[in-house]
Amino acid sequence: MSNILIVSLLFSAIRLTTPMLLAALGGLYSERSGVINIALEGLMLAGAFTAATITHYTGNPWVGLAAAILAGALVALVHGVACIQFKADQVVSGTAINILFLGIPALLSGAFFESTGATPQLPKGQLIPMAPIVLAFALVPVTWYVLYRTPFGLRLRAVGENPEAADTAGVDVSRVRYLAVMLSGALAAIGGAYLSIGQSSLFARNMSAGRGFIALAALIFGKWRPVQTMLACLLFGFAEALSIQMQGVSQIPVQFIQLIPYVLTIVVLAGFIGHSRAPRALGLPYQKKR
Amino acid sequence: MALEREKSLMKGLRQLIFPLAAVLAAFVAGSFLVLAVGDSPLATYQLLIGSAFTWPDGIGYTLFYATPLIFTGLAVAVAFRCGLLNIGAEGQLYIASFATAWVGITFAGLPAILLVPLCCLAAVLAGGVWGGIPGVLKARFGAHEVITTIMMNFIAIALASYFTQYHYKPPGDAILETVPIGEGGHIARLGRFVPGLPERIPLNLSFLLALATCVLVYLFLWRTRWGYEIRATGASPAAAQYGGIATGRQIVLAMALSGALAGMVGINEVLGYRYRYYDSFSSGYGFTGIAVALLGRNHPVGVILASLLFGALLRGGLFVDIFTEHVSKDLVMVLQGIIILFVAAEAMFRDRFRGPFGRRIKGV
Amino acid sequence: MLELREITKRFGDVLANDRVSFAVAPGTIHALVGENGAGKSTAMRIAYGFYSADSGDVVVDGAVRRFASPQDAIALGIGMVHQHFMLVEPMTVAENIVLGIEPGNALQLDVAGAVSRIRALSAEFGLAIDPTARIEDLSVGQQQRVELLKALYRQARILILDEPTAVLSPQAVRDLFAILRRMREQGKTIVIVTHKLSEVLEISDEVTVMRDGKVVGNRRTAETSAAELARLMVGRDVLLRVVKPEGHPGKPVLAVRGLSSGALGTKDRERRLDGVSFEVRAGEIVGIAGIEGNGQTELIEALAGLAEPAAVTGTIELEGRDVEGLSARARRAGGIAHVPEDRHRRGLLLDFDLAENSILGADDRPPVAVGPWHLWLNREAIRRRTEKILKAFDVRPPDPDLPARSLSGGNQQKLILGRELEESPKLLLVAQPTRGVDIGGIEFIHRRLVEMRDAGCAVLLVSSELEEVTALSDRLLVMREGRIVGEVDPARATPEEIGLLMTGGNAAA
């Protein structure tokens, strides 16, 4: 393989890693606080659609990005209210959000743009192809610092491991969890926005194509730690880049090559989950006793 | 005796109240969305629901759309009873439908008495295997079924589409579909038996099969040892193990069974409707199955009722698509999401703080 | 310094505290004693602001206080060490201690400052805790000292310790008492909640005794005796008088040799089995006494087939047949029944009805399961079985359709016992059979266990209630740190002797 090919493969891997990394870091905040976030997929779609739509109307991708962040945080708030306030089953609530955001963008794009689930093409000048990449990778050390060097991070970890202990020590468990879940929505939405106004130039139906779920798998593979999670995301991004590059070249049918990341996800989950320990209170609603 | 009956009737009615409230609330929430895009919620809902009650088309098509939902609803419900969320019904029904068509094509010459059972077996087996794999991954390695089933969805859809495109597509056909199955694989449409119901409506014997399957699932879950052990595993793995139940085996069994039930969609789709495998035929039946199961409280009777509701909505969605200014049939998907959300949050209103998953969650 | 005045607290129908009043003098160690369920913990949680009282006042430093949450109590210098430690295991000692009152600013946690402050505190009270260690690497005794540090760091003047010795090894109890004395010297006030009289006599200056939610006595420790305190606690001279005829042990049913279980993946060395060997014969009750957490749970789970198979070594023979490699189901079929220590987690399917709970463990064979592969559940047989159990074991209300969750603790336990005895087991494993069970239920359960023995069943009884095991057992083994450290004749041995074995020699006797 020539050097040019290798360089382009690496760039493509980094590009493809970006949305997953953003979603996975989002998932990290939520899950370290004890709230399962299987809604990452739906949150990405919410972000992607909002970013493309708002950018289309304002002509400014930064406004689009800000709107996506807001939308992601709000949708995550719904998940948070269901899980924290109403003690809903977190997996079921996340699934509801995912289904909801298969429907809502399609419904709205039909109404706004007379299309069946896509937004109009944006001109090249209205895209932000680089900023989300930089942001995603910069957020890895930032997340590490927040988690291990700030009071918020300490509380976040405590709440996810032993909410009762945190409660008796004077930590407002619900507040920390709400913050974490909303942060998670915002980050996943940036990941989604990158898909629609960074990598491509429009929102297409179900354009996240399972990346939210793969991000979750990467989070588990990365043992809920920022740096390891980034490495896991890079692995998936590289697999996807490789599969794209192979498509023109190899004899193997496209359908099979496209499956590489999905098969890899299953292999990683089955092979490594035994070695990583989830936050102990993950998935468990906290009921204050009085 | 009369008192007993009255007691269970009251219990049944109470079971209905919350699901009805969830549906109502979802419709109210959905109406804001309809308003937002600039249509009248009242007119939209009238189209959505009203179109289900005409004879023969409304009722015929509603039951036709309800058929796959009964299967996927049962599939999700059986997994739920074991404490598992099977989001993979979509992939399971795709792989099973393709397998059904493959048998129907490969053994096209066989007479109906052989080909129909063979095709049905293919549907059940293919779905069962596809559902069983995540079961094994969960029981053996602790890989969370939600993620693995989602990945299996992508793999199933791609595989079926690959084989259709490269091996079973009629030459020159622009549509991605297989060649037709043998005549012997066709099952009768209900129009043949019901006066006034034209045969062009694809409602077929699978609907009766779906109802019969509900009875079987009920008997299995509540009258057999295996069903008891599956439910015990879902209710409390620690207690099940204490009782000598091999919980890992129950997880595999429940997932395989769930996949087999989802796979039965292939019977309706291939043997009763299109007589071939048609790429991306499912309008999210597997996902709607989650809403059906939750709304139906993971009980076969509830699954039938919820399937009728969503069958009507799927049918009505087509009319909404055509006859409203802005709203599309995606409204149905949105309503599903909201309904699941409301049903999930129900825990708060009942007197206990535990979801359908009694088990601790590893990963995710 | 700390005073409760006429505190009343109700949980549903249960009157947990009935006009509880007592005062704790500054600079003393005050013991609050009573049986399980006497209302001690409730009273202390009210003093700590964890519960709010229905009526009555908490008085601190002479003024009536209203606590909306523990934060208000902490602010007044009240600290509490819970029976189950409130620690985040993967985090460090320092992180646990500063949690909720983090030093530094929002952008920077001042870990170094905290560490040096904790070091100083630890030295001052002789706690010997490294602030940078992870909680999960510490022993139970060390974890308890972290809890003490947590309270001290929050400048607690009054420390409440809820059953602090329940999970401690004898050495750790000794160390804890030394620390508590030192704290008293430094002017702290300490309330210790316990039901162990020997400890009360050893450590406290004053004692308050509670029974059935009421305070039934206040004494200066120097002026009372174990006998007097026991009388006050139980309200009559003797708590347990089990009518037990002479036993007639037959041939060995259970033979355990060299049973060890390495607790895989856990660092807690105090919870494992280490070469346990003993026999239980038909028609005898063998009791296992010991402080909780010394391997009793692991022993029962290993015998029942619930332990991780890879973690267990040694032989377990049931009537001469090796059952060590068998599954839990095969062991049940072989005649082992099991009343588990945690009935909510293990013993019952709380959301299933009583009928479905009555077949747990017996659902795979006739008469419950019939037909090919024993696939069908025989509803008629299940109903008969359930009604028989409910009647024979006086489970109330005797409605097979009720969910198990709706029963009281005593009735749940009777249902489990009835279910397990229904199989006419050769060996009955019983762990903590009367925990959280009312007095009437306790007597009923004890009678049944003796009846089973007299019918020729081999019974292995684990209980952390010394009186219970002594009264019921024909032979009494004592476990400590995963080993059987001695066997005594329960009819002759004094509690002091047994306590000595449990605690490993010269500790609290």
Short mmCIF file of N, CA and C in Angstrom, two decimals, chain B residues 132-216:
data_model
loop_
_atom_site.label_atom_id
_atom_site.label_comp_id
_atom_site.label_asym_id
_atom_site.label_seq_id
_atom_site.Cartn_x
_atom_site.Cartn_y
_atom_site.Cartn_z
N GLY B 132 -31.04 -16.78 19.37
CA GLY B 132 -30.29 -17.58 20.34
C GLY B 132 -28.84 -17.13 20.48
N ILE B 133 -28.27 -16.61 19.39
CA ILE B 133 -26.85 -16.19 19.45
C ILE B 133 -26.63 -15.12 20.53
N PRO B 134 -27.41 -14.02 20.51
CA PRO B 134 -27.22 -13.05 21.60
C PRO B 134 -27.51 -13.66 22.97
N GLY B 135 -28.40 -14.65 23.00
CA GLY B 135 -28.67 -15.34 24.26
C GLY B 135 -27.42 -16.03 24.78
N VAL B 136 -26.74 -16.73 23.88
CA VAL B 136 -25.50 -17.41 24.28
C VAL B 136 -24.45 -16.38 24.69
N LEU B 137 -24.35 -15.31 23.91
CA LEU B 137 -23.35 -14.28 24.22
C LEU B 137 -23.60 -13.68 25.60
N LYS B 138 -24.87 -13.56 25.94
CA LYS B 138 -25.22 -13.00 27.24
C LYS B 138 -24.93 -14.02 28.36
N ALA B 139 -25.41 -15.25 28.16
CA ALA B 139 -25.28 -16.24 29.22
C ALA B 139 -23.82 -16.63 29.44
N ARG B 140 -23.09 -16.71 28.35
CA ARG B 140 -21.73 -17.22 28.44
C ARG B 140 -20.73 -16.10 28.76
N PHE B 141 -20.90 -14.95 28.12
CA PHE B 141 -19.89 -13.89 28.25
C PHE B 141 -20.42 -12.63 28.94
N GLY B 142 -21.71 -12.58 29.19
CA GLY B 142 -22.25 -11.38 29.83
C GLY B 142 -22.38 -10.19 28.90
N ALA B 143 -22.34 -10.42 27.57
CA ALA B 143 -22.48 -9.29 26.64
C ALA B 143 -23.94 -8.85 26.64
N HIS B 144 -24.16 -7.56 26.84
CA HIS B 144 -25.54 -7.10 26.99
C HIS B 144 -26.34 -7.30 25.71
N GLU B 145 -27.53 -7.89 25.88
CA GLU B 145 -28.31 -8.28 24.72
C GLU B 145 -28.78 -7.08 23.90
N VAL B 146 -28.90 -5.93 24.52
CA VAL B 146 -29.40 -4.79 23.76
C VAL B 146 -28.42 -4.43 22.64
N ILE B 147 -27.15 -4.39 22.99
CA ILE B 147 -26.17 -4.02 21.98
C ILE B 147 -25.98 -5.14 20.96
N THR B 148 -25.87 -6.39 21.44
CA THR B 148 -25.62 -7.47 20.49
C THR B 148 -26.80 -7.65 19.54
N THR B 149 -28.02 -7.53 20.05
CA THR B 149 -29.16 -7.72 19.14
C THR B 149 -29.22 -6.61 18.09
N ILE B 150 -28.87 -5.39 18.51
CA ILE B 150 -28.84 -4.30 17.53
C ILE B 150 -27.83 -4.60 16.43
N MET B 151 -26.65 -5.05 16.84
CA MET B 151 -25.62 -5.37 15.85
C MET B 151 -26.10 -6.51 14.95
N MET B 152 -26.77 -7.49 15.54
CA MET B 152 -27.29 -8.61 14.76
C MET B 152 -28.35 -8.13 13.77
N ASN B 153 -29.05 -7.05 14.11
CA ASN B 153 -30.00 -6.48 13.15
C ASN B 153 -29.28 -6.03 11.88
N PHE B 154 -28.23 -5.27 12.08
CA PHE B 154 -27.49 -4.78 10.90
C PHE B 154 -26.96 -5.96 10.07
N ILE B 155 -26.46 -6.95 10.79
CA ILE B 155 -25.87 -8.09 10.07
C ILE B 155 -26.96 -8.84 9.30
N ALA B 156 -28.09 -9.07 9.93
CA ALA B 156 -29.18 -9.82 9.28
C ALA B 156 -29.66 -9.10 8.02
N ILE B 157 -29.90 -7.80 8.17
CA ILE B 157 -30.43 -7.05 7.04
C ILE B 157 -29.45 -7.07 5.87
N ALA B 158 -28.15 -6.91 6.20
CA ALA B 158 -27.13 -6.90 5.15
C ALA B 158 -27.02 -8.27 4.48
N LEU B 159 -27.05 -9.33 5.28
CA LEU B 159 -26.93 -10.67 4.71
C LEU B 159 -28.09 -10.97 3.76
N ALA B 160 -29.31 -10.71 4.25
CA ALA B 160 -30.48 -11.00 3.44
C ALA B 160 -30.42 -10.20 2.15
N SER B 161 -30.01 -8.96 2.28
CA SER B 161 -29.97 -8.10 1.10
C SER B 161 -28.87 -8.56 0.13
N TYR B 162 -27.75 -9.04 0.69
CA TYR B 162 -26.68 -9.55 -0.17
C TYR B 162 -27.15 -10.77 -0.97
N PHE B 163 -27.72 -11.74 -0.28
CA PHE B 163 -28.13 -12.96 -0.98
C PHE B 163 -29.23 -12.66 -1.99
N THR B 164 -30.11 -11.73 -1.64
CA THR B 164 -31.15 -11.37 -2.59
C THR B 164 -30.53 -10.76 -3.84
N GLN B 165 -29.64 -9.83 -3.63
CA GLN B 165 -29.08 -9.10 -4.76
C GLN B 165 -28.24 -10.00 -5.67
N TYR B 166 -27.41 -10.83 -5.07
CA TYR B 166 -26.44 -11.56 -5.88
C TYR B 166 -26.87 -12.96 -6.29
N HIS B 167 -27.83 -13.50 -5.58
CA HIS B 167 -28.13 -14.91 -5.86
C HIS B 167 -29.58 -15.22 -6.20
N TYR B 168 -30.53 -14.43 -5.74
CA TYR B 168 -31.93 -14.83 -5.91
C TYR B 168 -32.79 -13.78 -6.60
N LYS B 169 -32.17 -12.74 -7.13
CA LYS B 169 -32.95 -11.69 -7.77
C LYS B 169 -33.31 -12.12 -9.19
N PRO B 170 -34.56 -11.89 -9.59
CA PRO B 170 -34.88 -12.20 -10.98
C PRO B 170 -34.05 -11.28 -11.88
N PRO B 171 -33.45 -11.82 -12.92
CA PRO B 171 -32.60 -10.99 -13.79
C PRO B 171 -33.40 -9.83 -14.36
N GLY B 172 -32.78 -8.66 -14.35
CA GLY B 172 -33.42 -7.50 -14.97
C GLY B 172 -34.42 -6.80 -14.09
N ASP B 173 -34.72 -7.37 -12.94
CA ASP B 173 -35.69 -6.75 -12.04
C ASP B 173 -35.05 -5.53 -11.38
N ALA B 174 -35.78 -4.41 -11.38
CA ALA B 174 -35.23 -3.20 -10.79
C ALA B 174 -35.38 -3.22 -9.27
N ILE B 175 -36.36 -3.96 -8.78
CA ILE B 175 -36.64 -3.98 -7.34
C ILE B 175 -35.78 -5.04 -6.68
N LEU B 176 -35.34 -4.76 -5.45
CA LEU B 176 -34.54 -5.74 -4.75
C LEU B 176 -35.46 -6.76 -4.08
N GLU B 177 -35.70 -7.85 -4.81
CA GLU B 177 -36.53 -8.91 -4.26
C GLU B 177 -36.11 -10.24 -4.88
N THR B 178 -36.53 -11.37 -4.25
CA THR B 178 -36.14 -12.66 -4.79
C THR B 178 -37.16 -13.09 -5.85
N VAL B 179 -36.78 -14.18 -6.52
CA VAL B 179 -37.77 -14.82 -7.40
C VAL B 179 -38.88 -15.38 -6.52
N PRO B 180 -40.07 -15.64 -7.07
CA PRO B 180 -41.16 -16.13 -6.23
C PRO B 180 -40.92 -17.55 -5.71
N ILE B 181 -41.58 -17.86 -4.61
CA ILE B 181 -41.50 -19.21 -4.06
C ILE B 181 -42.47 -20.10 -4.83
N GLY B 182 -42.37 -21.42 -4.61
CA GLY B 182 -43.27 -22.36 -5.28
C GLY B 182 -44.71 -22.14 -4.87
N GLU B 183 -45.61 -22.45 -5.78
CA GLU B 183 -47.05 -22.30 -5.51
C GLU B 183 -47.47 -23.05 -4.25
N GLY B 184 -46.81 -24.17 -4.03
CA GLY B 184 -47.16 -24.98 -2.86
C GLY B 184 -46.90 -24.29 -1.54
N GLY B 185 -46.13 -23.23 -1.59
CA GLY B 185 -45.81 -22.54 -0.36
C GLY B 185 -46.82 -21.45 0.00
N HIS B 186 -47.78 -21.20 -0.90
CA HIS B 186 -48.76 -20.14 -0.60
C HIS B 186 -49.74 -20.61 0.46
N ILE B 187 -50.08 -19.72 1.36
CA ILE B 187 -51.19 -20.06 2.27
C ILE B 187 -52.36 -19.13 1.96
N ALA B 188 -53.53 -19.63 2.31
CA ALA B 188 -54.77 -18.99 1.84
C ALA B 188 -54.99 -17.64 2.50
N ARG B 189 -55.55 -16.73 1.72
CA ARG B 189 -56.00 -15.47 2.29
C ARG B 189 -57.37 -15.68 2.91
N LEU B 190 -57.64 -14.91 3.95
CA LEU B 190 -58.90 -15.14 4.68
C LEU B 190 -60.11 -14.79 3.82
N GLY B 191 -59.89 -13.95 2.79
CA GLY B 191 -60.97 -13.60 1.89
C GLY B 191 -61.62 -14.83 1.27
N ARG B 192 -60.87 -15.90 1.16
CA ARG B 192 -61.43 -17.11 0.57
C ARG B 192 -62.53 -17.71 1.45
N PHE B 193 -62.44 -17.44 2.76
CA PHE B 193 -63.41 -18.06 3.68
C PHE B 193 -64.44 -17.08 4.21
N VAL B 194 -64.08 -15.80 4.20
CA VAL B 194 -64.98 -14.82 4.83
C VAL B 194 -65.76 -14.08 3.76
N PRO B 195 -67.07 -14.21 3.78
CA PRO B 195 -67.87 -13.52 2.77
C PRO B 195 -67.72 -12.00 2.93
N GLY B 196 -67.58 -11.33 1.84
CA GLY B 196 -67.50 -9.87 1.88
C GLY B 196 -66.08 -9.36 2.02
N LEU B 197 -65.13 -10.26 2.27
CA LEU B 197 -63.74 -9.84 2.39
C LEU B 197 -63.02 -10.23 1.10
N PRO B 198 -62.67 -9.26 0.25
CA PRO B 198 -62.05 -9.60 -1.03
C PRO B 198 -60.65 -10.19 -0.83
N GLU B 199 -60.25 -11.06 -1.75
CA GLU B 199 -58.95 -11.71 -1.61
C GLU B 199 -57.78 -10.80 -1.89
N ARG B 200 -58.07 -9.62 -2.45
CA ARG B 200 -56.94 -8.69 -2.67
C ARG B 200 -56.37 -8.20 -1.35
N ILE B 201 -57.17 -8.25 -0.29
CA ILE B 201 -56.65 -7.86 1.02
C ILE B 201 -55.78 -9.00 1.55
N PRO B 202 -54.52 -8.71 1.87
CA PRO B 202 -53.58 -9.81 2.13
C PRO B 202 -53.73 -10.49 3.49
N LEU B 203 -54.77 -10.13 4.22
CA LEU B 203 -55.00 -10.81 5.50
C LEU B 203 -55.13 -12.31 5.22
N ASN B 204 -54.30 -13.12 5.91
CA ASN B 204 -54.27 -14.54 5.57
C ASN B 204 -54.28 -15.40 6.82
N LEU B 205 -54.14 -16.69 6.59
CA LEU B 205 -54.23 -17.65 7.71
C LEU B 205 -53.22 -17.38 8.82
N SER B 206 -52.15 -16.67 8.50
CA SER B 206 -51.16 -16.37 9.53
C SER B 206 -51.79 -15.63 10.72
N PHE B 207 -52.84 -14.87 10.41
CA PHE B 207 -53.49 -14.15 11.51
C PHE B 207 -54.04 -15.13 12.54
N LEU B 208 -54.67 -16.19 12.02
CA LEU B 208 -55.19 -17.21 12.94
C LEU B 208 -54.04 -17.92 13.64
N LEU B 209 -52.95 -18.13 12.89
CA LEU B 209 -51.77 -18.74 13.49
C LEU B 209 -51.25 -17.87 14.62
N ALA B 210 -51.27 -16.56 14.40
CA ALA B 210 -50.79 -15.63 15.43
C ALA B 210 -51.64 -15.74 16.69
N LEU B 211 -52.96 -15.80 16.50
CA LEU B 211 -53.83 -15.93 17.67
C LEU B 211 -53.55 -17.25 18.39
N ALA B 212 -53.39 -18.32 17.60
CA ALA B 212 -53.11 -19.62 18.22
C ALA B 212 -51.77 -19.58 18.96
N THR B 213 -50.80 -18.86 18.39
CA THR B 213 -49.50 -18.74 19.04
C THR B 213 -49.61 -18.03 20.39
N CYS B 214 -50.50 -17.06 20.45
CA CYS B 214 -50.73 -16.38 21.73
C CYS B 214 -51.16 -17.36 22.79
N VAL B 215 -52.08 -18.25 22.42
CA VAL B 215 -52.54 -19.24 23.37
C VAL B 215 -51.38 -20.14 23.79
N LEU B 216 -50.58 -20.56 22.80
CA LEU B 216 -49.45 -21.43 23.10
C LEU B 216 -48.44 -20.74 24.02
#
